[in-house]
């Protein structure tokens, strides 16, 4: 017990020293954020190849912008790509210009967006806790810094965020813009200006009341909303608008806040920043763009199943449980703690004290919106992960009281139940990972997938990590050391990243993607001018990115044979085609050994050259 108090005294003295030295405070905060971001987003970011199917689509469209100088219309493989607006392509193309066309440049915008988000979240939570200390007339630097550190770590070190922050697609950029916009809104809302009625009167009497903006945070909110619209379209303003509107309606401050936000000026800023590109791309492509982007990729995704992405009603419960693991088990207790149903209580509080309620509306609005949407994908709920991290961090803030008062920490029954659910969940996770080969399906690109996983030893390492964490959390619960539990979960996740996820990413890249990169290099060397490249039976956009060659995708062997014969009949030059096929599909073409020349075989794929003269008069029966 004496040692426990001694450790607490040491920690408190250290954080008191940090709080009294602004330069030290900033330095420690920056170092922590850099370390967390490097582990989560930066480490080995570009050391693995692009992952089929989606990532190379973005990478190649951005490369086309970089090469052609056409910054208006995105193209992939010779066709327009209207899936997403231009901001992600612009960011990747700029990264190409700075560090070259490579995997680091493809993924850097996502990593930077994630890093910027956790920095702003760290600032917001520390500001909120400082305001709370000011209101209660106490000084709790240990609580203020530890909870801010924990919140940043929770926001960065979860499966959903790590996956999309390390992938060169638009999802993390959207989340960075949207979540940062919401944090900026709250900082503007809860700032000194307009936080109480008396201050509203003071502001109304001051010249600042007639200024375009009362504070910088609302301006940042509007700029980031424009960024979100340029990243993924209408959803970039619809979701933040729903969250802010629902929150303001609940606390009864709609008119008051809309006046201080100068909504009309904000709308003009959003239009000025986001609409010009849409106007240009529509002017150039007309109804093709309108029908494809606004119709198919927005309206139909919400109202119909697109690309087979359907899922049951409970899909997003599982996504949040696993995507925010292992901390997701504390979300119910975090939400119950708020007692958000007590509207009169929340309306009586200072604005800054409504931070937890705002995070709840943020989480619930996005979750409900995408549960209603018919098309379902795990990445859709990525923007609610920062709110989940804030809710859990605020739950933990209750466990850090003023050390000098020596108050006994008491925990609520929901928190205690969540702790034991944490133990069960970690044990279940360990068991599942130890038996992962019986859970995973097969991968046609890796013939001996299960055997290779078992030989790597990664399932055993993963199982041991989470089993040890389960035992430690149980020990902390029994010894009533509540505030260390979240640290065990975070340390376990960092160990999981270092010893399992990172080696697994290199393993998957070596077995699944490396053969395609090697074949792309062979294609670059072997391809004759104007020679067509056919990809049979599968679509791997990474070949387009790495070979810089247009690919003709054909699904069936019979279709490929007929296409080659038609090309031969036209007498084209050169008188051959390159054919990249899975071995199974290639054998179904029933070509004789003298009908083609084998150029390379890598993994599950064959690359051959088929001369036209061999195909002109040949009759091939494909059963």
Coordinates of C-alpha atoms in Angstrom, one line a residue:
X1 CA 0.0 0.0 0.0
X2 CA 2.9 2.4 0.9
X3 CA 4.5 1.6 -2.5
X4 CA 1.3 2.2 -4.3
X5 CA 0.9 5.7 -2.7
X6 CA 4.6 6.4 -3.4
X7 CA 4.1 5.7 -7.1
X8 CA 1.0 7.9 -7.2
X9 CA 2.9 10.7 -5.5
X10 CA 5.7 10.4 -8.0
X11 CA 3.3 10.5 -10.9
X12 CA 1.4 13.5 -9.5
X13 CA 4.7 15.4 -8.9
X14 CA 5.8 14.7 -12.4
X15 CA 2.5 15.9 -14.0
X16 CA 2.5 18.9 -11.7
X17 CA 5.9 19.8 -13.0
X18 CA 4.7 19.4 -16.6
X19 CA 1.7 21.6 -16.0
X20 CA 3.8 24.4 -14.5
X21 CA 6.2 24.4 -17.5
X22 CA 4.4 25.2 -20.8
X23 CA 7.4 24.3 -22.9
X24 CA 7.7 20.9 -21.2
X25 CA 4.0 20.4 -21.4
X26 CA 3.9 21.0 -25.2
X27 CA 7.1 18.9 -25.7
X28 CA 5.7 15.9 -23.8
X29 CA 2.3 16.1 -25.5
X30 CA 3.9 16.3 -29.0
X31 CA 6.2 13.4 -28.2
X32 CA 3.4 11.2 -27.0
X33 CA 1.2 12.0 -30.1
X34 CA 4.2 11.3 -32.4
X35 CA 4.9 7.9 -30.7
X36 CA 1.3 6.8 -30.8
X37 CA 0.8 7.9 -34.4
X38 CA 4.1 6.3 -35.6
X39 CA 3.1 2.9 -34.0
X40 CA -0.5 3.1 -35.3
X41 CA 0.0 4.8 -38.7
X42 CA 3.6 5.4 -39.7
X43 CA 5.6 2.3 -38.9
X44 CA 6.1 0.3 -42.2
X45 CA 3.3 2.3 -43.8
X46 CA 4.7 2.0 -47.3
X47 CA 6.8 -1.1 -47.0
X48 CA 4.1 -3.4 -48.3
X49 CA 2.5 -3.3 -51.7
X50 CA -0.9 -2.0 -52.6
X51 CA -3.8 -4.2 -51.5
X52 CA -6.3 -5.3 -54.2
X53 CA -9.0 -4.5 -54.9
X54 CA -9.8 -0.9 -53.8
X55 CA -6.5 0.7 -52.9
X56 CA -4.9 0.5 -56.4
X57 CA -8.1 2.1 -58.0
X58 CA -7.4 5.2 -56.0
X59 CA -3.6 5.0 -56.5
X60 CA -3.9 4.7 -60.3
X61 CA -6.5 7.4 -60.7
X62 CA -4.2 9.7 -58.7
X63 CA -1.2 8.7 -60.8
X64 CA -3.2 9.5 -64.0
X65 CA -3.9 13.0 -62.6
X66 CA -0.2 13.4 -61.8
X67 CA 0.9 12.2 -65.2
X68 CA -1.7 13.9 -67.4
X69 CA -2.2 17.1 -65.5
X70 CA -6.0 16.6 -65.7
X71 CA -7.1 17.5 -62.1
X72 CA -10.8 17.5 -62.9
X73 CA -11.8 14.1 -64.1
X74 CA -10.4 11.0 -62.4
X75 CA -9.6 8.1 -64.7
X76 CA -8.7 4.4 -64.1
X77 CA -7.6 2.0 -66.9
X78 CA -8.8 4.4 -69.6
X79 CA -12.3 4.8 -68.1
X80 CA -13.7 7.7 -66.0
X81 CA -13.8 6.9 -62.3
X82 CA -16.7 8.7 -60.6
X83 CA -16.9 6.7 -57.4
X84 CA -15.4 9.5 -55.2
X85 CA -14.7 13.2 -55.5
X86 CA -11.3 14.7 -56.2
X87 CA -9.7 15.6 -52.8
X88 CA -8.2 12.1 -52.1
X89 CA -6.8 12.0 -55.7
X90 CA -5.4 15.5 -55.3
X91 CA -3.7 14.6 -52.0
X92 CA -2.1 11.5 -53.4
X93 CA -1.0 13.3 -56.6
X94 CA 0.7 16.0 -54.5
X95 CA 2.4 13.2 -52.5
X96 CA 3.6 11.7 -55.7
X97 CA 5.1 15.0 -56.7
X98 CA 6.9 15.3 -53.3
X99 CA 8.1 11.8 -52.6
X100 CA 7.6 9.9 -55.9
X101 CA 5.0 7.4 -57.1
X102 CA 5.1 4.7 -54.5
X103 CA 3.1 3.1 -51.7
X104 CA 4.2 5.7 -49.1
X105 CA 2.7 8.5 -51.2
X106 CA -0.5 6.5 -51.8
X107 CA -1.1 6.1 -48.0
X108 CA 0.4 9.3 -46.6
X109 CA -2.8 11.3 -46.9
X110 CA -4.7 8.8 -44.9
X111 CA -2.0 8.7 -42.2
X112 CA -1.8 12.5 -42.0
X113 CA -5.6 12.8 -41.7
X114 CA -5.5 10.3 -38.8
X115 CA -2.6 12.0 -37.1
X116 CA -4.3 15.5 -37.4
X117 CA -7.5 14.1 -35.9
X118 CA -5.9 12.6 -32.8
X119 CA -3.9 15.8 -32.2
X120 CA -7.1 17.9 -32.3
X121 CA -8.9 15.3 -30.1
X122 CA -6.0 15.5 -27.6
X123 CA -6.3 19.3 -27.5
X124 CA -10.1 19.2 -27.2
X125 CA -10.1 16.7 -24.3
X126 CA -7.4 18.5 -22.4
X127 CA -9.2 21.8 -22.9
X128 CA -12.4 20.2 -21.6
X129 CA -10.8 18.7 -18.5
X130 CA -9.0 22.0 -17.8
X131 CA -12.3 23.9 -18.0
X132 CA -13.8 21.3 -15.6
X133 CA -11.0 21.8 -13.1
X134 CA -11.5 25.6 -13.4
X135 CA -15.2 25.3 -12.7
X136 CA -14.7 23.0 -9.7
X137 CA -11.7 25.2 -8.5
X138 CA -9.3 22.3 -8.3
X139 CA -6.1 21.4 -10.0
X140 CA -5.7 17.8 -11.4
X141 CA -2.9 17.8 -13.9
X142 CA -2.5 14.0 -13.6
X143 CA -6.1 13.5 -14.6
X144 CA -5.9 16.0 -17.3
X145 CA -2.9 14.7 -19.0
X146 CA -3.5 10.9 -18.5
X147 CA -7.0 11.1 -19.8
X148 CA -5.9 13.1 -22.9
X149 CA -3.1 10.6 -23.5
X150 CA -5.5 7.7 -23.1
X151 CA -8.1 9.3 -25.4
X152 CA -5.5 9.9 -28.2
X153 CA -4.3 6.3 -27.8
X154 CA -7.8 4.8 -27.9
X155 CA -8.6 6.9 -31.0
X156 CA -5.5 5.7 -32.8
X157 CA -4.9 2.1 -31.5
X158 CA -8.0 0.3 -32.6
X159 CA -8.5 -2.1 -35.6
X160 CA -10.8 0.1 -37.6
X161 CA -8.7 3.2 -37.5
X162 CA -5.4 1.4 -38.1
X163 CA -6.7 -0.4 -41.1
X164 CA -8.1 2.7 -42.9
X165 CA -5.3 5.0 -41.7
X166 CA -2.8 2.6 -43.4
X167 CA -4.9 2.3 -46.6
X168 CA -4.8 4.7 -49.5
X169 CA -8.5 5.2 -50.0
X170 CA -10.9 8.0 -49.1
X171 CA -12.4 6.7 -45.8
X172 CA -9.7 8.0 -43.4
X173 CA -9.6 11.4 -45.1
X174 CA -13.4 11.7 -44.8
X175 CA -13.2 10.7 -41.1
X176 CA -10.4 13.2 -40.5
X177 CA -12.3 16.0 -42.1
X178 CA -15.7 15.1 -40.6
X179 CA -14.5 14.3 -37.0
X180 CA -12.2 17.3 -36.9
X181 CA -15.1 19.5 -38.1
X182 CA -17.3 18.2 -35.3
X183 CA -14.5 18.8 -32.7
X184 CA -14.1 22.4 -34.1
X185 CA -17.8 22.9 -33.8
X186 CA -17.8 21.9 -30.2
X187 CA -14.8 24.1 -29.4
X188 CA -16.6 27.0 -31.0
X189 CA -19.8 26.2 -29.3
X190 CA -18.3 25.6 -25.8
X191 CA -15.7 28.4 -26.1
X192 CA -15.8 31.6 -24.0
X193 CA -17.9 33.4 -26.5
X194 CA -21.6 32.7 -26.1
X195 CA -21.2 30.0 -23.4
X196 CA -23.7 31.7 -21.1
X197 CA -26.6 34.1 -21.5
X198 CA -24.7 37.0 -19.9
X199 CA -21.8 36.5 -22.3
X200 CA -24.3 36.5 -25.2
X201 CA -25.5 39.9 -24.1
X202 CA -22.0 41.2 -23.8
X203 CA -21.1 39.9 -27.2
X204 CA -24.3 41.3 -28.7
X205 CA -23.2 44.7 -27.4
X206 CA -19.7 44.4 -28.7
X207 CA -18.5 45.2 -32.2
X208 CA -17.5 41.5 -32.6
X209 CA -21.1 40.5 -32.7
X210 CA -21.3 41.9 -36.2
X211 CA -18.0 40.3 -37.4
X212 CA -18.3 37.4 -39.9
X213 CA -17.3 35.0 -37.2
X214 CA -17.2 35.1 -33.4
X215 CA -14.3 32.6 -33.2
X216 CA -11.9 30.7 -35.4
X217 CA -13.4 27.3 -34.6
X218 CA -16.6 27.8 -36.5
X219 CA -14.5 28.9 -39.5
X220 CA -12.5 25.7 -39.3
X221 CA -15.8 23.8 -39.0
X222 CA -17.0 25.2 -42.3
X223 CA -13.7 24.6 -44.1
X224 CA -13.4 21.0 -42.9
X225 CA -17.0 20.4 -44.0
X226 CA -16.1 21.5 -47.5
X227 CA -13.1 19.1 -47.3
X228 CA -15.5 16.3 -46.4
X229 CA -17.8 17.1 -49.3
X230 CA -14.8 17.0 -51.7
X231 CA -13.7 13.7 -50.2
X232 CA -17.0 11.7 -50.3
X233 CA -19.8 14.0 -51.5
X234 CA -23.1 14.9 -49.8
X235 CA -22.5 12.6 -46.8
X236 CA -19.7 15.0 -45.8
X237 CA -22.3 17.6 -44.9
X238 CA -25.4 15.5 -44.2
X239 CA -23.9 13.5 -41.3
X240 CA -22.2 16.5 -39.4
X241 CA -25.4 18.5 -40.1
X242 CA -27.6 15.7 -38.5
X243 CA -25.3 15.4 -35.5
X244 CA -25.1 19.2 -34.8
X245 CA -28.9 19.6 -35.4
X246 CA -29.9 16.8 -33.1
X247 CA -27.5 18.0 -30.4
X248 CA -28.7 21.6 -30.6
X249 CA -32.4 20.6 -30.6
X250 CA -31.8 18.5 -27.5
X251 CA -30.1 21.2 -25.5
X252 CA -32.5 23.8 -26.8
X253 CA -30.0 26.2 -28.4
X254 CA -30.7 26.0 -32.1
X255 CA -31.5 29.7 -32.8
X256 CA -28.9 31.0 -30.4
X257 CA -26.1 28.9 -31.9
X258 CA -27.0 29.3 -35.5
X259 CA -26.9 33.1 -35.0
X260 CA -23.5 33.0 -33.5
X261 CA -22.3 30.6 -36.2
X262 CA -23.4 33.0 -38.9
X263 CA -24.8 30.0 -40.8
X264 CA -25.4 31.9 -44.1
X265 CA -21.8 33.0 -44.3
X266 CA -20.7 29.4 -43.4
X267 CA -22.8 28.0 -46.2
X268 CA -21.2 30.5 -48.7
X269 CA -17.8 29.4 -47.5
X270 CA -18.7 25.7 -48.0
X271 CA -20.1 26.4 -51.5
X272 CA -17.1 28.5 -52.5
X273 CA -14.6 25.7 -51.5
X274 CA -16.5 22.6 -52.6
X275 CA -18.8 23.5 -55.5
X276 CA -16.3 24.7 -58.1
X277 CA -14.8 21.2 -58.7
X278 CA -18.3 19.7 -58.9
X279 CA -19.3 22.4 -61.4
X280 CA -16.2 21.7 -63.6
X281 CA -16.6 17.9 -63.5
X282 CA -20.3 18.1 -64.4
X283 CA -19.5 20.7 -67.1
X284 CA -17.0 18.3 -68.6
X285 CA -18.9 15.0 -68.2
X286 CA -22.5 16.0 -67.9
X287 CA -25.2 13.5 -66.9
X288 CA -22.7 10.6 -66.9
X289 CA -21.2 12.1 -63.7
X290 CA -24.5 13.1 -62.2
X291 CA -26.1 9.7 -62.7
X292 CA -23.0 7.8 -61.6
X293 CA -21.9 9.7 -58.6
X294 CA -25.1 11.3 -57.1
X295 CA -27.4 8.5 -58.3
X296 CA -25.5 5.2 -58.1
X297 CA -22.8 5.9 -55.5
X298 CA -24.9 8.0 -53.1
X299 CA -28.7 7.6 -53.5
X300 CA -28.7 3.9 -54.5
X301 CA -26.1 3.0 -51.9
X302 CA -28.5 4.3 -49.2
X303 CA -31.7 2.9 -50.7
X304 CA -30.5 -0.3 -52.4
X305 CA -27.9 -3.0 -52.2
X306 CA -24.9 -2.0 -54.3
X307 CA -22.2 -4.5 -55.4
X308 CA -23.6 -7.2 -53.2
X309 CA -22.8 -5.4 -50.0
X310 CA -25.8 -6.4 -48.0
X311 CA -25.7 -7.4 -44.3
X312 CA -28.2 -8.2 -41.5
X313 CA -29.5 -5.5 -39.1
X314 CA -27.0 -6.3 -36.4
X315 CA -24.0 -6.0 -38.8
X316 CA -22.7 -2.7 -37.3
X317 CA -23.0 -4.0 -33.7
X318 CA -20.4 -6.6 -34.7
X319 CA -18.3 -4.0 -36.6
X320 CA -18.1 -1.7 -33.6
X321 CA -17.5 -4.6 -31.2
X322 CA -14.5 -5.8 -33.3
X323 CA -13.5 -2.6 -35.0
X324 CA -13.1 -0.8 -31.6
X325 CA -11.8 -3.8 -29.8
X326 CA -10.8 -4.4 -27.1
X327 CA -12.2 -1.2 -25.6
X328 CA -15.7 -1.6 -27.2
X329 CA -16.9 -3.6 -24.2
X330 CA -16.8 -0.4 -22.2
X331 CA -19.1 1.6 -24.5
X332 CA -22.4 0.5 -22.8
X333 CA -21.1 1.7 -19.4
X334 CA -19.8 4.9 -21.0
X335 CA -23.2 5.6 -22.5
X336 CA -25.1 4.7 -19.4
X337 CA -22.8 7.0 -17.3
X338 CA -24.0 10.0 -19.3
X339 CA -27.7 9.5 -18.4
X340 CA -28.4 11.3 -21.7
X341 CA -32.2 10.9 -21.2
X342 CA -32.1 13.5 -18.4
X343 CA -32.7 16.4 -20.7
X344 CA -33.3 19.1 -18.1
X345 CA -30.0 18.2 -16.4
X346 CA -28.0 18.6 -19.6
X347 CA -29.7 21.8 -20.5
X348 CA -28.8 23.3 -17.1
X349 CA -25.1 22.7 -17.6
X350 CA -22.4 25.0 -18.9
X351 CA -21.8 24.4 -22.6
X352 CA -18.4 22.8 -22.2
X353 CA -19.9 20.3 -19.7
X354 CA -22.0 18.9 -22.5
X355 CA -19.0 17.4 -24.3
X356 CA -20.0 13.8 -23.3
X357 CA -23.5 14.4 -24.6
X358 CA -22.2 15.7 -27.9
X359 CA -20.0 12.7 -28.3
X360 CA -23.0 10.5 -27.7
X361 CA -25.1 12.3 -30.4
X362 CA -22.0 11.9 -32.7
X363 CA -21.8 8.2 -32.1
X364 CA -25.5 7.4 -32.1
X365 CA -26.3 9.5 -35.2
X366 CA -23.7 7.9 -37.5
X367 CA -24.5 4.4 -36.1
X368 CA -28.3 4.9 -36.7
X369 CA -27.8 6.5 -40.2
X370 CA -25.8 3.6 -41.5
X371 CA -28.0 0.9 -39.9
X372 CA -30.8 2.4 -41.9
X373 CA -28.8 2.5 -45.1
X374 CA -29.3 -0.7 -47.2
X375 CA -25.7 -1.0 -48.5
X376 CA -23.4 -1.9 -45.6
X377 CA -19.6 -1.9 -45.4
X378 CA -17.4 -1.9 -42.3
X379 CA -15.7 1.4 -43.3
X380 CA -18.9 3.3 -43.2
X381 CA -18.9 3.6 -39.4
X382 CA -15.3 4.7 -39.2
X383 CA -16.3 8.3 -38.5
X384 CA -18.0 7.2 -35.2
X385 CA -14.7 5.7 -33.8
X386 CA -13.4 9.0 -32.5
X387 CA -16.7 9.5 -30.6
X388 CA -16.3 6.0 -29.2
X389 CA -12.8 6.8 -28.0
X390 CA -14.0 10.1 -26.4
X391 CA -16.9 8.3 -24.5
X392 CA -14.6 5.6 -23.1
X393 CA -11.9 8.1 -22.1
X394 CA -14.5 10.2 -20.3
X395 CA -15.6 7.0 -18.5
X396 CA -12.0 6.6 -17.3
X397 CA -11.8 10.2 -16.2
X398 CA -14.1 9.4 -13.3
X399 CA -11.4 7.1 -11.9
X400 CA -8.8 9.9 -11.5
X401 CA -9.7 12.1 -8.6
X402 CA -7.6 14.7 -6.8
X403 CA -4.8 12.7 -5.1
X404 CA -4.5 15.2 -2.2
X405 CA -8.1 14.5 -1.0
X406 CA -7.4 10.7 -0.7
X407 CA -10.9 9.9 -1.8
X408 CA -11.7 6.3 -2.3
X409 CA -12.4 5.4 -5.9
X410 CA -15.9 3.9 -6.3
X411 CA -17.0 2.3 -9.5
X412 CA -20.5 1.9 -10.8
X413 CA -22.0 -1.6 -11.3
X414 CA -22.0 -1.1 -15.2
X415 CA -18.3 -0.4 -15.1
X416 CA -17.6 -3.5 -12.9
X417 CA -19.7 -5.7 -15.2
X418 CA -17.9 -4.2 -18.2
X419 CA -14.6 -5.2 -16.6
X420 CA -15.6 -8.8 -16.4
X421 CA -17.0 -8.7 -19.9
X422 CA -13.6 -7.4 -20.9
X423 CA -12.0 -10.5 -19.4
X424 CA -14.4 -12.8 -21.2
X425 CA -14.0 -10.9 -24.5
X426 CA -10.2 -11.1 -24.4
X427 CA -10.4 -14.8 -23.5
X428 CA -12.8 -15.4 -26.4
X429 CA -10.5 -13.4 -28.7
X430 CA -7.5 -15.4 -27.7
X431 CA -9.4 -18.7 -28.3
X432 CA -10.6 -17.5 -31.7
X433 CA -7.1 -16.5 -32.8
X434 CA -5.6 -19.8 -31.7
X435 CA -8.1 -21.5 -33.9
X436 CA -8.1 -18.9 -36.7
X437 CA -7.3 -21.5 -39.4
X438 CA -10.7 -23.1 -38.7
X439 CA -12.5 -19.8 -39.0
X440 CA -10.9 -18.2 -42.1
X441 CA -12.0 -19.1 -45.5
X442 CA -9.7 -20.0 -48.4
X443 CA -7.9 -17.5 -50.7
X444 CA -7.6 -18.5 -54.3
X445 CA -4.4 -16.5 -54.6
X446 CA -2.8 -18.6 -51.9
X447 CA -3.2 -22.3 -52.4
X448 CA -1.8 -23.4 -49.0
X449 CA -3.1 -20.5 -47.1
X450 CA -4.0 -22.3 -43.8
X451 CA -0.8 -24.3 -43.7
X452 CA 1.3 -21.1 -44.1
X453 CA -0.6 -19.4 -41.3
X454 CA 0.0 -22.3 -39.0
X455 CA 3.7 -22.4 -39.9
X456 CA 4.1 -18.7 -39.2
X457 CA 3.2 -19.2 -35.5
X458 CA 1.2 -15.9 -35.5
X459 CA -2.0 -17.4 -34.2
X460 CA -0.2 -18.8 -31.1
X461 CA 1.5 -15.5 -30.5
X462 CA -1.8 -13.6 -30.8
X463 CA -3.6 -16.0 -28.5
X464 CA -0.9 -15.8 -25.8
X465 CA -1.0 -11.9 -25.9
X466 CA -4.7 -11.7 -25.4
X467 CA -4.8 -14.5 -22.9
X468 CA -2.2 -12.8 -20.8
X469 CA -4.2 -9.6 -21.0
X470 CA -7.3 -11.4 -19.8
X471 CA -5.5 -12.7 -16.8
X472 CA -4.0 -9.3 -15.9
X473 CA -7.4 -7.5 -16.3
X474 CA -9.0 -10.2 -14.0
X475 CA -6.2 -9.6 -11.5
X476 CA -6.7 -5.9 -11.5
X477 CA -10.5 -6.3 -11.0
X478 CA -9.9 -8.6 -8.1
X479 CA -7.4 -6.2 -6.5
X480 CA -9.7 -3.2 -7.3
X481 CA -7.0 -1.3 -9.3
X482 CA -9.5 -0.1 -11.7
X483 CA -7.6 2.7 -13.4
X484 CA -4.9 0.3 -14.7
X485 CA -7.3 -1.8 -16.7
X486 CA -7.4 0.4 -19.8
X487 CA -3.6 0.5 -19.9
X488 CA -3.4 -3.3 -20.1
X489 CA -5.8 -3.2 -23.0
X490 CA -3.7 -0.6 -24.8
X491 CA -0.4 -2.3 -24.1
X492 CA -1.9 -5.6 -25.3
X493 CA -3.0 -4.0 -28.5
X494 CA 0.4 -2.4 -29.1
X495 CA 2.0 -5.9 -28.6
X496 CA -0.6 -7.3 -31.0
X497 CA 0.4 -4.7 -33.6
X498 CA 4.2 -5.3 -33.2
X499 CA 4.2 -9.1 -33.0
X500 CA 1.1 -10.1 -35.0
X501 CA -0.4 -7.5 -37.3
X502 CA 2.9 -6.2 -38.7
X503 CA 4.3 -9.7 -39.5
X504 CA 0.9 -10.8 -40.8
X505 CA 0.8 -7.8 -43.2
X506 CA 4.2 -8.7 -44.6
X507 CA 3.1 -12.4 -44.9
X508 CA -0.1 -11.5 -46.8
X509 CA 1.8 -9.1 -49.0
X510 CA 4.4 -11.7 -49.8
X511 CA 1.9 -14.5 -50.6
X512 CA -0.9 -12.5 -52.2
X513 CA 0.4 -9.3 -53.7
X514 CA 4.1 -9.8 -54.4
X515 CA 3.4 -12.3 -57.3
X516 CA 1.3 -9.6 -59.1
X517 CA 4.0 -7.0 -58.6
X518 CA 6.7 -9.3 -60.0
X519 CA 4.5 -10.2 -63.0
X520 CA 3.9 -6.4 -63.5
X521 CA 7.6 -6.0 -63.8
X522 CA 7.8 -8.8 -66.3
X523 CA 5.0 -7.2 -68.3
X524 CA 6.9 -3.9 -68.4
X525 CA 9.9 -5.7 -69.9
X526 CA 8.1 -8.1 -72.3
X527 CA 5.3 -6.0 -73.6
X528 CA 5.7 -4.9 -77.3
X529 CA 4.4 -1.5 -78.4
X530 CA 0.5 -1.5 -78.6
X531 CA 0.3 -5.1 -77.4
X532 CA -2.9 -5.8 -75.5
X533 CA -2.8 -7.2 -72.0
X534 CA -5.8 -9.5 -71.1
X535 CA -6.5 -10.4 -67.4
X536 CA -8.6 -13.6 -67.4
X537 CA -10.9 -14.7 -64.6
X538 CA -10.1 -12.0 -62.0
X539 CA -9.7 -8.3 -61.5
X540 CA -6.5 -7.1 -59.8
X541 CA -6.2 -3.3 -60.3
X542 CA -2.7 -3.3 -58.8
X543 CA -1.4 -4.7 -62.1
X544 CA -2.6 -1.5 -63.8
X545 CA -0.8 0.7 -61.2
X546 CA 2.5 -1.2 -61.3
X547 CA 2.7 -2.0 -65.0
X548 CA 1.3 1.4 -66.2
X549 CA -0.6 -0.5 -68.9
X550 CA -4.2 -0.7 -69.9
X551 CA -5.8 -4.1 -68.9
X552 CA -8.7 -5.7 -70.7
X553 CA -10.6 -7.7 -68.1
X554 CA -12.4 -10.9 -69.3
X555 CA -14.3 -13.2 -67.0
X556 CA -14.6 -16.5 -68.9
X557 CA -12.0 -18.7 -70.8
X558 CA -14.4 -19.0 -73.8
X559 CA -14.7 -15.2 -73.9
X560 CA -10.9 -14.8 -73.9
X561 CA -10.5 -17.3 -76.7
X562 CA -13.1 -15.6 -78.9
X563 CA -11.6 -12.2 -78.2
X564 CA -8.1 -13.4 -79.2
X565 CA -9.5 -14.9 -82.4
X566 CA -11.4 -11.7 -83.2
X567 CA -8.3 -9.7 -82.7
X568 CA -6.3 -12.1 -84.9
X569 CA -8.8 -11.7 -87.7
X570 CA -8.3 -7.9 -87.7
X571 CA -4.6 -8.4 -88.6
X572 CA -3.5 -6.0 -85.8
X573 CA 0.1 -5.3 -85.0
X574 CA 1.8 -6.6 -83.1
X575 CA 0.4 -10.0 -83.9
X576 CA 0.0 -11.2 -80.3
X577 CA -1.5 -10.5 -76.9
X578 CA -0.3 -10.9 -73.4
X579 CA -2.5 -13.0 -71.2
X580 CA -2.5 -13.0 -67.4
X581 CA -4.6 -15.7 -65.9
X582 CA -5.1 -17.8 -62.8
X583 CA -3.7 -21.3 -63.5
X584 CA -7.1 -22.9 -63.3
X585 CA -8.7 -20.5 -65.8
X586 CA -5.7 -20.8 -68.1
X587 CA -6.0 -24.6 -68.3
X588 CA -9.7 -24.2 -69.1
X589 CA -8.7 -22.4 -72.3
X590 CA -7.4 -25.7 -73.6
X591 CA -4.5 -24.2 -75.4
X592 CA -1.8 -26.5 -76.9
X593 CA 1.8 -26.0 -75.8
X594 CA 2.7 -24.5 -79.2
X595 CA -0.2 -22.0 -79.1
X596 CA 1.5 -19.8 -76.5
X597 CA 4.8 -18.8 -75.0
X598 CA 5.1 -18.9 -71.2
X599 CA 6.7 -15.7 -69.9
X600 CA 6.4 -16.2 -66.2
X601 CA 4.6 -18.1 -63.4
X602 CA 4.3 -16.4 -60.0
X603 CA 2.1 -17.8 -57.2
X604 CA -1.3 -18.7 -58.6
X605 CA -0.9 -16.7 -61.9
X606 CA 0.5 -17.4 -65.4
X607 CA 1.7 -14.8 -67.8
X608 CA 1.8 -16.0 -71.4
X609 CA 2.1 -14.5 -74.9
X610 CA -0.5 -15.8 -77.4
X611 CA 0.5 -15.3 -81.1
X612 CA -2.4 -14.5 -83.4
X613 CA -1.2 -16.9 -86.1
X614 CA -1.8 -19.8 -83.9
X615 CA -5.4 -18.8 -83.2
X616 CA -6.7 -17.8 -86.7
X617 CA -7.9 -21.2 -87.9
X618 CA -8.0 -23.1 -84.7
X619 CA -11.4 -24.5 -83.5
X620 CA -11.5 -24.8 -79.7
X621 CA -14.3 -26.5 -77.8
X622 CA -14.7 -25.2 -74.3
X623 CA -17.0 -27.4 -72.3

